[in-house]
């Protein structure tokens, strides 16, 4: 079985981040992140890194990193584009990203009401 830091690297690759960009998104020093991913950081998956990951990733992805649980491939079975988009957001977006989407939609709704 892979170590948690190898699974961390796998998630980063799947998300399309460079190490530096992923570290910045997590608000972690890039050299500290590099040590985590190389297995030279903390030998245990907890603390600040876990909290930061929960802000950026889905719980399923964090469980995969921490516990090695299987990541299920999501399939979209919606009938139209709007439903497909909503399904993708539900399945893949982190809580932090979902909040950004909600805030942006509220802003658009308010702007719409002005016209």
JSON list of C-alpha atoms in Angstrom, two decimals, residues 51-114:
[
{"chain": "A", "resi": 51, "resn": "UNK", "atom": "CA", "xyz": [-6.99, 21.08, 8.21]},
{"chain": "A", "resi": 52, "resn": "UNK", "atom": "CA", "xyz": [-5.59, 22.86, 5.13]},
{"chain": "A", "resi": 53, "resn": "UNK", "atom": "CA", "xyz": [-6.43, 19.89, 2.90]},
{"chain": "A", "resi": 54, "resn": "UNK", "atom": "CA", "xyz": [-10.01, 19.78, 4.20]},
{"chain": "A", "resi": 55, "resn": "UNK", "atom": "CA", "xyz": [-10.42, 23.39, 3.05]},
{"chain": "A", "resi": 56, "resn": "UNK", "atom": "CA", "xyz": [-9.17, 22.60, -0.45]},
{"chain": "A", "resi": 57, "resn": "UNK", "atom": "CA", "xyz": [-10.23, 19.01, -1.20]},
{"chain": "A", "resi": 58, "resn": "UNK", "atom": "CA", "xyz": [-13.31, 16.86, -0.75]},
{"chain": "A", "resi": 59, "resn": "UNK", "atom": "CA", "xyz": [-13.57, 14.67, 2.36]},
{"chain": "A", "resi": 60, "resn": "UNK", "atom": "CA", "xyz": [-13.29, 11.60, 0.12]},
{"chain": "A", "resi": 61, "resn": "UNK", "atom": "CA", "xyz": [-9.93, 12.87, -1.21]},
{"chain": "A", "resi": 62, "resn": "UNK", "atom": "CA", "xyz": [-8.63, 13.62, 2.29]},
{"chain": "A", "resi": 63, "resn": "UNK", "atom": "CA", "xyz": [-9.73, 10.16, 3.48]},
{"chain": "A", "resi": 64, "resn": "UNK", "atom": "CA", "xyz": [-7.89, 8.66, 0.51]},
{"chain": "A", "resi": 65, "resn": "UNK", "atom": "CA", "xyz": [-4.70, 10.50, 1.51]},
{"chain": "A", "resi": 66, "resn": "UNK", "atom": "CA", "xyz": [-5.02, 9.68, 5.21]},
{"chain": "A", "resi": 67, "resn": "UNK", "atom": "CA", "xyz": [-6.50, 6.19, 5.18]},
{"chain": "A", "resi": 68, "resn": "UNK", "atom": "CA", "xyz": [-5.85, 4.88, 1.70]},
{"chain": "A", "resi": 69, "resn": "UNK", "atom": "CA", "xyz": [-9.56, 4.46, 0.99]},
{"chain": "A", "resi": 70, "resn": "UNK", "atom": "CA", "xyz": [-10.50, 3.93, -2.62]},
{"chain": "A", "resi": 71, "resn": "UNK", "atom": "CA", "xyz": [-11.32, 6.98, -4.71]},
{"chain": "A", "resi": 72, "resn": "UNK", "atom": "CA", "xyz": [-14.45, 6.28, -6.68]},
{"chain": "A", "resi": 73, "resn": "UNK", "atom": "CA", "xyz": [-14.69, 7.60, -10.19]},
{"chain": "A", "resi": 74, "resn": "UNK", "atom": "CA", "xyz": [-17.73, 9.82, -10.41]},
{"chain": "A", "resi": 75, "resn": "UNK", "atom": "CA", "xyz": [-20.12, 9.47, -13.28]},
{"chain": "A", "resi": 76, "resn": "UNK", "atom": "CA", "xyz": [-22.51, 12.15, -14.34]},
{"chain": "A", "resi": 77, "resn": "UNK", "atom": "CA", "xyz": [-25.98, 10.84, -15.12]},
{"chain": "A", "resi": 78, "resn": "UNK", "atom": "CA", "xyz": [-27.82, 14.13, -15.38]},
{"chain": "A", "resi": 79, "resn": "UNK", "atom": "CA", "xyz": [-30.03, 14.93, -18.34]},
{"chain": "A", "resi": 80, "resn": "UNK", "atom": "CA", "xyz": [-28.97, 18.46, -19.16]},
{"chain": "A", "resi": 81, "resn": "UNK", "atom": "CA", "xyz": [-25.92, 20.68, -18.90]},
{"chain": "A", "resi": 82, "resn": "UNK", "atom": "CA", "xyz": [-27.09, 22.55, -15.79]},
{"chain": "A", "resi": 83, "resn": "UNK", "atom": "CA", "xyz": [-27.76, 19.32, -13.93]},
{"chain": "A", "resi": 84, "resn": "UNK", "atom": "CA", "xyz": [-24.40, 17.91, -15.05]},
{"chain": "A", "resi": 85, "resn": "UNK", "atom": "CA", "xyz": [-22.60, 21.01, -13.82]},
{"chain": "A", "resi": 86, "resn": "UNK", "atom": "CA", "xyz": [-24.35, 20.81, -10.44]},
{"chain": "A", "resi": 87, "resn": "UNK", "atom": "CA", "xyz": [-23.50, 17.11, -10.16]},
{"chain": "A", "resi": 88, "resn": "UNK", "atom": "CA", "xyz": [-19.83, 17.76, -10.93]},
{"chain": "A", "resi": 89, "resn": "UNK", "atom": "CA", "xyz": [-19.67, 20.52, -8.32]},
{"chain": "A", "resi": 90, "resn": "UNK", "atom": "CA", "xyz": [-21.31, 18.26, -5.71]},
{"chain": "A", "resi": 91, "resn": "UNK", "atom": "CA", "xyz": [-18.92, 15.40, -6.48]},
{"chain": "A", "resi": 92, "resn": "UNK", "atom": "CA", "xyz": [-15.61, 17.17, -7.00]},
{"chain": "A", "resi": 93, "resn": "UNK", "atom": "CA", "xyz": [-15.52, 20.66, -5.51]},
{"chain": "A", "resi": 94, "resn": "UNK", "atom": "CA", "xyz": [-13.97, 21.29, -2.12]},
{"chain": "A", "resi": 95, "resn": "UNK", "atom": "CA", "xyz": [-16.07, 23.00, 0.55]},
{"chain": "A", "resi": 96, "resn": "UNK", "atom": "CA", "xyz": [-14.05, 26.19, 0.12]},
{"chain": "A", "resi": 97, "resn": "UNK", "atom": "CA", "xyz": [-14.65, 26.22, -3.65]},
{"chain": "A", "resi": 98, "resn": "UNK", "atom": "CA", "xyz": [-18.36, 25.52, -3.17]},
{"chain": "A", "resi": 99, "resn": "UNK", "atom": "CA", "xyz": [-18.56, 28.55, -0.89]},
{"chain": "A", "resi": 100, "resn": "UNK", "atom": "CA", "xyz": [-16.89, 30.71, -3.55]},
{"chain": "A", "resi": 101, "resn": "UNK", "atom": "CA", "xyz": [-19.43, 29.49, -6.09]},
{"chain": "A", "resi": 102, "resn": "UNK", "atom": "CA", "xyz": [-22.33, 30.29, -3.73]},
{"chain": "A", "resi": 103, "resn": "UNK", "atom": "CA", "xyz": [-20.96, 33.79, -3.07]},
{"chain": "A", "resi": 104, "resn": "UNK", "atom": "CA", "xyz": [-20.48, 34.49, -6.78]},
{"chain": "A", "resi": 105, "resn": "UNK", "atom": "CA", "xyz": [-23.99, 33.27, -7.60]},
{"chain": "A", "resi": 106, "resn": "UNK", "atom": "CA", "xyz": [-25.45, 35.53, -4.91]},
{"chain": "A", "resi": 107, "resn": "UNK", "atom": "CA", "xyz": [-23.57, 38.48, -6.40]},
{"chain": "A", "resi": 108, "resn": "UNK", "atom": "CA", "xyz": [-24.87, 37.65, -9.88]},
{"chain": "A", "resi": 109, "resn": "UNK", "atom": "CA", "xyz": [-28.39, 37.33, -8.52]},
{"chain": "A", "resi": 110, "resn": "UNK", "atom": "CA", "xyz": [-28.20, 40.77, -6.89]},
{"chain": "A", "resi": 111, "resn": "UNK", "atom": "CA", "xyz": [-26.80, 42.33, -10.07]},
{"chain": "A", "resi": 112, "resn": "UNK", "atom": "CA", "xyz": [-29.63, 40.71, -12.05]},
{"chain": "A", "resi": 113, "resn": "UNK", "atom": "CA", "xyz": [-32.24, 42.23, -9.75]},
{"chain": "A", "resi": 114, "resn": "UNK", "atom": "CA", "xyz": [-30.94, 45.71, -10.57]}
]
